[in-house]
XYZ file of C-alpha atoms in Angstrom:
512
model
C -14.165 28.003 6.020
C -14.828 25.564 3.288
C -11.015 25.302 2.253
C -10.194 24.739 5.926
C -12.604 21.885 5.958
C -11.319 20.269 2.756
C -7.748 20.609 4.120
C -8.747 18.705 7.451
C -10.443 16.025 5.498
C -7.446 15.575 3.309
C -5.245 15.377 6.409
C -7.651 12.875 7.891
C -7.699 10.702 4.775
C -3.646 10.651 4.585
C -3.557 9.991 8.288
C -5.916 7.186 8.020
C -4.498 5.642 4.932
C -0.989 5.659 6.745
C -2.575 3.800 9.592
C -4.151 1.216 7.719
C -0.862 0.792 5.692
C 1.184 0.113 8.910
C -1.788 -2.156 10.080
C -1.402 -4.130 6.755
C 2.355 -4.510 6.775
C 2.394 -5.652 10.474
C -0.417 -8.133 9.942
C 1.155 -9.505 6.848
C 4.510 -10.077 8.317
C 3.045 -11.887 11.394
C 0.774 -14.016 9.004
C 3.767 -15.119 6.849
C 5.535 -15.997 10.061
C 2.671 -17.794 11.671
C 1.647 -19.639 8.540
C 5.085 -21.304 8.457
C 4.983 -22.103 12.023
C 1.372 -23.542 11.992
C 2.354 -25.844 9.038
C 5.131 -27.161 11.172
C 3.118 -27.687 14.057
C 0.067 -29.167 12.498
C 1.882 -31.245 9.723
C 0.887 -31.063 6.084
C -2.051 -33.286 6.283
C -3.780 -31.549 9.132
C -2.849 -28.108 7.626
C -4.412 -29.062 4.382
C -7.620 -30.296 6.157
C -8.126 -26.981 7.998
C -7.771 -25.038 4.911
C -10.045 -27.120 2.981
C -12.840 -27.699 5.528
C -12.677 -23.832 6.448
C -12.932 -23.113 2.782
C -16.426 -24.631 2.636
C -17.806 -22.081 4.977
C -16.056 -19.228 3.163
C -18.322 -19.933 0.027
C -21.071 -18.611 2.202
C -19.362 -15.355 2.938
C -20.822 -13.578 -0.209
C -24.024 -13.282 1.653
C -22.251 -11.146 4.339
C -20.224 -9.092 1.757
C -23.183 -7.800 0.189
C -24.954 -6.529 3.392
C -21.538 -5.361 4.663
C -21.397 -2.825 1.882
C -25.087 -1.709 2.427
C -24.391 -1.397 6.239
C -21.196 0.723 5.575
C -23.308 2.922 3.221
C -26.342 3.649 5.184
C -24.283 4.225 8.456
C -21.911 6.638 6.697
C -24.708 8.667 4.878
C -26.640 9.229 8.051
C -23.565 10.248 9.863
C -22.756 12.796 6.964
C -26.188 14.181 7.226
C -25.955 14.421 11.077
C -29.289 12.825 11.836
C -28.656 10.920 15.150
C -32.083 9.453 15.416
C -31.865 8.015 11.926
C -28.340 6.727 12.537
C -29.432 4.774 15.713
C -32.279 2.971 13.625
C -29.872 2.285 11.070
C -27.314 0.587 13.373
C -30.201 -1.353 15.082
C -31.626 -2.498 11.671
C -28.114 -3.615 10.452
C -27.727 -5.702 13.723
C -30.918 -7.558 13.007
C -29.922 -8.024 9.255
C -26.446 -9.543 10.170
C -28.163 -11.719 13.023
C -30.424 -13.080 10.143
C -27.518 -13.719 7.944
C -25.518 -15.461 10.627
C -28.562 -17.895 11.247
C -28.654 -18.317 7.536
C -25.012 -19.447 7.561
C -25.623 -21.749 10.367
C -28.520 -23.205 8.566
C -26.797 -23.628 5.191
C -23.750 -24.785 7.023
C -25.430 -27.437 9.014
C -27.481 -28.765 5.981
C -25.903 -28.254 2.522
C -22.394 -27.582 3.723
C -22.528 -30.806 6.004
C -23.849 -32.985 3.307
C -20.914 -31.583 0.887
C -18.661 -32.349 3.994
C -19.665 -36.037 4.317
C -20.264 -36.803 0.788
C -17.675 -35.016 -1.436
C -14.665 -34.002 0.724
C -11.683 -36.305 0.622
C -10.397 -36.711 4.232
C -8.561 -39.588 5.736
C -11.147 -41.733 7.857
C -8.688 -41.352 10.830
C -9.266 -37.552 10.841
C -12.946 -37.238 10.130
C -13.661 -36.607 13.879
C -11.048 -33.821 14.144
C -12.146 -32.408 10.650
C -15.904 -32.349 11.823
C -15.044 -30.240 14.856
C -12.884 -28.022 12.628
C -15.949 -27.441 10.415
C -18.194 -26.592 13.556
C -15.713 -24.082 14.821
C -15.370 -22.703 11.344
C -19.060 -22.079 11.256
C -19.046 -20.296 14.534
C -16.201 -18.347 13.590
C -17.872 -17.175 10.387
C -21.131 -16.042 12.471
C -19.055 -14.087 14.936
C -17.445 -12.167 12.035
C -20.680 -11.406 10.619
C -22.037 -10.038 13.695
C -19.018 -7.859 13.832
C -19.756 -5.922 10.706
C -22.131 -3.364 12.140
C -19.456 -2.339 14.591
C -16.806 -2.240 12.037
C -19.007 -0.101 9.651
C -19.375 2.386 12.592
C -15.722 2.689 13.211
C -14.977 3.376 9.528
C -17.825 5.624 9.163
C -16.363 7.755 11.910
C -13.018 7.450 10.374
C -11.336 6.000 13.504
C -8.763 3.996 11.688
C -6.714 4.008 14.900
C -9.042 1.745 16.534
C -8.374 -0.872 13.674
C -4.584 -0.419 14.153
C -4.685 -0.930 17.949
C -7.190 -3.747 18.040
C -5.018 -5.319 15.135
C -2.037 -5.336 17.341
C -4.146 -7.235 19.924
C -5.525 -9.736 17.146
C -1.973 -10.362 15.989
C -0.653 -10.977 19.653
C -3.498 -13.491 20.183
C -2.541 -15.179 16.978
C 0.984 -15.544 18.404
C -0.378 -16.926 21.483
C -2.460 -19.422 19.564
C 0.536 -20.665 17.638
C 2.716 -20.944 21.034
C -0.241 -22.780 22.731
C -0.218 -25.386 19.811
C 3.403 -26.538 20.896
C 2.274 -26.893 24.633
C -0.949 -28.832 24.096
C -1.027 -32.713 24.127
C -4.569 -32.824 22.662
C -5.452 -32.949 19.146
C -3.686 -29.937 17.544
C -6.076 -29.471 14.700
C -9.077 -29.267 16.930
C -7.270 -26.950 19.367
C -6.213 -24.813 16.706
C -9.604 -24.298 15.110
C -11.194 -23.871 18.588
C -8.525 -21.120 19.596
C -9.042 -19.104 16.491
C -12.772 -19.283 17.091
C -12.215 -18.063 20.764
C -9.817 -15.293 19.432
C -12.248 -14.046 16.953
C -15.003 -13.915 19.861
C -12.696 -11.912 21.997
C -11.803 -9.531 19.057
C -15.590 -9.083 18.615
C -16.115 -8.267 22.076
C -13.174 -5.484 22.089
C -14.824 -4.075 19.013
C -18.333 -3.897 20.572
C -16.877 -2.529 23.942
C -14.992 0.211 21.924
C -18.112 1.268 19.833
C -20.217 1.326 22.936
C -17.777 3.608 24.844
C -17.306 6.090 21.944
C -20.395 6.177 19.637
C -23.815 6.630 21.365
C -25.717 5.132 18.345
C -24.182 1.697 19.222
C -25.786 1.661 22.736
C -28.418 -0.963 21.964
C -32.031 -0.404 22.599
C -34.801 -2.573 21.003
C -36.859 -0.950 18.325
C -38.140 -2.105 14.950
C -38.482 -0.381 11.569
C -40.029 -2.554 8.892
C -39.589 -0.127 6.095
C -35.942 0.532 6.883
C -35.339 -3.158 7.052
C -36.838 -3.668 3.686
C -34.950 -1.010 2.204
C -31.537 -2.183 3.473
C -32.278 -5.636 2.446
C -33.312 -4.459 -1.060
C -30.257 -2.399 -1.317
C -28.066 -5.191 -0.331
C -29.884 -7.455 -2.746
C -28.504 -5.746 -5.623
C -25.072 -5.637 -4.110
C -25.463 -9.416 -3.725
C -26.015 -9.605 -7.583
C -22.805 -7.792 -8.106
C -20.927 -10.024 -5.588
C -22.565 -12.988 -6.849
C -21.398 -12.193 -10.434
C -17.872 -11.510 -9.473
C -17.650 -14.800 -7.697
C -19.161 -16.693 -10.585
C -16.931 -15.324 -13.310
C -13.792 -15.965 -11.063
C -14.569 -19.465 -10.355
C -16.069 -20.150 -14.046
C -12.648 -19.067 -15.452
C -10.914 -21.488 -13.027
C -13.320 -24.383 -13.993
C -12.640 -23.580 -17.817
C -8.925 -23.790 -17.242
C -9.371 -27.004 -15.555
C -11.581 -28.459 -18.289
C -9.263 -27.461 -21.146
C -5.803 -27.810 -19.643
C -5.941 -29.634 -16.358
C -4.861 -28.845 -12.846
C -1.425 -27.601 -13.773
C -2.839 -24.461 -15.183
C -4.952 -24.006 -12.226
C -1.874 -24.172 -9.889
C -0.301 -21.207 -12.186
C -3.759 -19.214 -11.631
C -3.729 -19.788 -8.037
C -0.191 -18.176 -7.865
C -1.168 -15.451 -9.995
C -4.368 -14.831 -7.652
C -2.047 -14.618 -4.601
C 0.172 -12.000 -6.307
C -3.107 -10.047 -7.221
C -4.316 -10.308 -3.737
C -1.071 -8.828 -2.241
C -1.165 -5.939 -4.656
C -4.731 -5.260 -4.218
C -4.418 -4.918 -0.366
C -2.374 -1.557 -1.171
C -5.350 -0.089 -3.011
C -7.947 -1.281 -0.650
C -6.265 0.465 2.320
C -6.261 3.870 0.501
C -9.791 3.518 -0.638
C -11.037 2.439 2.835
C -9.643 5.821 4.060
C -11.313 7.810 1.254
C -14.801 6.068 0.973
C -16.410 7.610 3.952
C -15.569 11.054 2.766
C -17.209 10.307 -0.605
C -20.561 9.288 1.121
C -20.551 12.236 3.528
C -19.855 14.655 0.759
C -22.746 13.487 -1.310
C -25.084 13.315 2.018
C -24.126 17.142 2.395
C -24.818 17.879 -1.407
C -21.180 18.871 -1.850
C -20.773 17.386 -5.305
C -17.615 19.472 -6.335
C -15.681 17.910 -3.216
C -17.319 14.421 -4.022
C -15.920 14.821 -7.598
C -12.612 15.718 -6.504
C -12.482 12.727 -4.080
C -13.327 10.352 -7.046
C -10.783 11.992 -9.280
C -7.973 11.734 -6.795
C -8.955 8.183 -5.525
C -8.828 6.893 -9.091
C -5.509 8.766 -9.985
C -3.758 7.960 -6.674
C -4.869 4.375 -6.691
C -3.370 3.879 -10.238
C -0.076 5.767 -9.313
C 0.271 3.425 -6.227
C -0.541 0.353 -7.837
C 1.576 0.856 -10.961
C 4.529 1.760 -8.978
C 4.425 -1.448 -6.942
C 3.248 -3.489 -9.867
C 5.735 -2.237 -12.505
C 8.975 -3.955 -11.109
C 6.876 -7.280 -10.927
C 5.775 -6.707 -14.459
C 9.140 -6.325 -15.627
C 10.953 -9.222 -13.782
C 8.054 -11.554 -13.258
C 10.180 -14.619 -14.058
C 12.898 -13.845 -11.822
C 10.723 -12.773 -8.678
C 8.602 -16.153 -9.222
C 11.768 -18.136 -9.408
C 13.264 -16.671 -6.298
C 9.953 -16.834 -4.592
C 8.739 -20.367 -5.675
C 11.777 -22.205 -7.040
C 9.691 -24.473 -9.326
C 7.212 -22.222 -11.222
C 4.122 -23.799 -13.198
C 3.979 -23.089 -16.758
C 2.086 -19.971 -17.860
C 2.348 -18.240 -14.404
C 4.496 -15.173 -15.424
C 2.016 -14.239 -18.259
C -1.053 -14.725 -16.024
C 0.669 -12.657 -13.310
C 1.190 -9.968 -15.822
C -2.453 -9.773 -17.333
C -3.945 -10.003 -13.807
C -1.992 -7.046 -12.566
C -3.579 -5.051 -15.374
C -6.909 -6.282 -14.491
C -6.204 -5.226 -10.840
C -5.124 -1.727 -11.548
C -8.158 -1.226 -13.719
C -10.491 -2.500 -11.286
C -8.992 -0.477 -8.327
C -9.270 2.651 -10.294
C -13.021 2.003 -10.556
C -13.346 1.491 -6.752
C -14.563 4.981 -5.960
C -17.316 4.616 -8.589
C -19.070 1.975 -6.700
C -19.003 3.804 -3.376
C -20.449 6.881 -5.160
C -23.242 4.782 -6.767
C -23.949 3.486 -3.183
C -23.972 6.826 -1.645
C -26.937 7.749 -3.862
C -28.786 4.677 -3.084
C -29.496 4.050 -6.703
C -27.620 0.629 -7.248
C -30.148 -1.243 -9.425
C -28.975 -0.026 -12.720
C -25.259 -0.030 -11.807
C -25.259 -3.598 -10.416
C -27.372 -5.399 -13.061
C -25.434 -3.669 -16.152
C -21.938 -3.932 -14.661
C -22.704 -7.522 -13.262
C -24.155 -8.613 -16.621
C -20.931 -7.447 -18.599
C -18.775 -9.178 -16.153
C -20.726 -12.340 -16.555
C -19.829 -12.409 -20.454
C -16.296 -13.163 -19.259
C -17.032 -16.981 -18.982
C -18.935 -17.631 -22.335
C -16.474 -15.478 -24.348
C -13.513 -17.223 -22.911
C -15.180 -20.599 -23.504
C -15.505 -19.548 -27.327
C -11.963 -18.384 -27.403
C -10.769 -21.592 -25.812
C -13.019 -23.714 -28.133
C -11.515 -22.017 -31.071
C -7.860 -23.082 -29.916
C -6.918 -20.253 -27.629
C -3.997 -20.391 -25.305
C -4.589 -20.409 -21.690
C -3.663 -16.754 -21.156
C -6.240 -15.859 -23.694
C -8.995 -16.044 -21.095
C -7.107 -13.285 -19.156
C -7.056 -11.146 -22.185
C -10.819 -11.754 -22.472
C -11.136 -10.562 -18.763
C -9.105 -7.474 -19.397
C -11.037 -6.421 -22.504
C -14.430 -7.090 -20.606
C -13.167 -5.140 -17.580
C -12.332 -2.168 -19.907
C -15.876 -2.188 -21.195
C -17.374 -2.392 -17.431
C -15.051 0.487 -16.453
C -16.526 2.634 -19.359
C -19.814 1.547 -18.618
C -19.534 2.475 -14.798
C -18.607 6.160 -15.755
C -21.744 6.551 -17.935
C -23.763 5.209 -15.223
C -22.368 7.278 -12.659
C -22.355 10.487 -14.649
C -26.146 11.418 -14.457
C -26.396 10.218 -10.819
C -23.927 12.787 -9.347
C -23.569 15.112 -12.530
C -19.737 13.892 -12.958
C -17.961 15.371 -15.764
C -16.544 12.591 -18.042
C -14.203 15.242 -19.792
C -12.852 16.261 -16.407
C -12.252 12.568 -15.482
C -10.495 12.075 -18.818
C -8.390 15.206 -18.402
C -7.440 15.119 -14.729
C -7.141 11.062 -14.414
C -6.574 9.185 -17.705
C -4.395 11.771 -19.273
C -2.003 12.261 -16.367
C -1.889 8.463 -15.734
C -0.950 7.993 -19.493
C 1.652 10.854 -19.383
C 3.256 9.004 -16.380
C 3.568 5.724 -18.113
C 5.056 7.338 -21.281
C 7.905 8.932 -19.332
C 8.578 5.911 -16.911
C 8.196 2.825 -19.118
C 10.847 3.124 -21.818
C 14.145 3.247 -20.066
C 13.634 0.083 -17.714
C 12.369 -1.789 -20.957
C 15.583 -0.912 -22.787
C 17.612 -2.026 -19.710
C 15.780 -5.348 -19.545
C 16.342 -5.959 -23.363
C 19.982 -5.203 -23.412
C 21.157 -6.088 -19.820
C 22.084 -9.911 -19.302
C 19.452 -12.157 -17.506
C 21.308 -12.137 -14.018
C 19.999 -11.526 -10.466
C 22.080 -8.316 -10.211
C 20.768 -6.973 -13.621
C 17.246 -7.859 -12.393
C 17.500 -5.854 -9.434
C 18.821 -3.003 -11.273
C 15.975 -3.091 -13.700
C 13.267 -3.363 -10.774
C 15.020 -0.340 -8.937
C 15.024 1.781 -12.092
C 11.473 0.866 -12.838
C 10.238 1.673 -9.384
C 12.122 4.910 -8.994
C 11.208 6.052 -12.444
C 7.548 5.337 -11.969
C 7.682 6.945 -8.567
C 9.134 10.324 -9.550
C 7.118 10.464 -12.752
C 4.044 9.944 -10.810
C 5.002 12.740 -8.277
C 6.296 15.320 -10.991
C 3.638 14.438 -13.678
C 0.962 12.635 -12.117
C 0.350 15.115 -9.085
C -0.855 18.716 -9.414
C 1.000 21.401 -7.860
C -1.418 21.538 -4.866
C -1.245 17.686 -4.390
C 2.667 17.922 -4.375
C 2.482 20.547 -1.672
C 0.059 18.284 0.324
C 2.200 15.322 0.034
C 5.316 17.230 0.937
C 3.798 18.514 3.919
C 2.575 15.230 5.048
C 6.001 13.664 4.526
C 7.756 16.562 6.532
C 5.151 16.417 9.270
C 5.902 12.613 9.570
C 9.584 12.878 9.672
C 9.031 15.907 12.105
C 11.163 18.088 9.929
C 10.280 21.818 9.911
C 10.683 24.038 6.867
């Protein structure tokens, strides 16, 4: 019976991951199209105003991010335990907390944010009124997104990823409608664009709420108050806030250091590297979103063996997925950047390569954070890991002060992330009785074996073939194919290969 449940859970993870990937690809394709069309409709100046004004509100989003992970953990945990009454209380409490966060963002936005808007931002005087209304609509949009978090958490906890896929289709169609209306309106296009996006988010929020109300009994709202649970969830989110704050601080700290030592041209190179990093990270995020509820539920039911198995697989599959995608980029970074950008800022290629390494390492540790959150004991984890990550900025300053090149800060970043990875494992081990030797054997050794087999031949081709487009395509294809087959044959166990084969055959509707 237990093996049947495990097979069902694995099937659910595979199905949900596939749905999330289709959702991501669909939304990315439309986003690329709409970005170009909106730029044409608004013009460069108004498009820049919208992005910079909206970015001020985004600075407050880390408040929401901390509580979003707290809400996700508590909802999933209680669902795993099967305590319906407690689940209702958790949902209602999360609504109150996010209402409080929304009001706090509104307060900060209309005080500190507004002062920054008028005193520091460089906006043409002829567009100040339009920019003000963009700012106000951006605040309202952020508040609506905050209030959507409890409902999104319930959908993820119930593993109804199909809802995200279907509602995302609606969201994308609405975005296309917004773009179309920009060409029809005779009013100020910048203000209309901000207002329509706000209205779109409000409509999507209503759809999510209606879906949850119809499908999940715990979301049918009734007033009640549990002060102890409110304080418990706020405390849990507070330590997550420290972790999120440290991440934002070292990221922006590196950006400022590069600006102080080398000027804005190097910041442009980092900005491009961050874009590449974000695109690659999306692939691991979708897989981990499908796995995370099962990790929390397995802890709630006391099934440590299955939990450990999920952690091992999450780390290994994430590595194999990202390294297969990243390896061709790593090999032919200069060629890819040249084709994409035309003019490539200095240091961009080396920044991209180092940030890909950081991304893969951090993504492998994604399951660790979810596992710690499942236990509810996040204080030590967040304080230690956050403290380690904060050393990136002072260490980078010392290296640059000693004459280090711009890329040296990313080497520091990579080394510190490696230390944080090891610290995460040692903190997690006593919390869930995790075998470090088992992790090393089943994850690290297999990942290294994949690299040893797949890397040499593409590097030889890169060294000996001429630097032409056709040679670059050949190197990229050989690197991706070798990494894919070595991942399949060496990285996966026999049981995992059979599972993958079954899912692929089922997807293609081919019967053995």
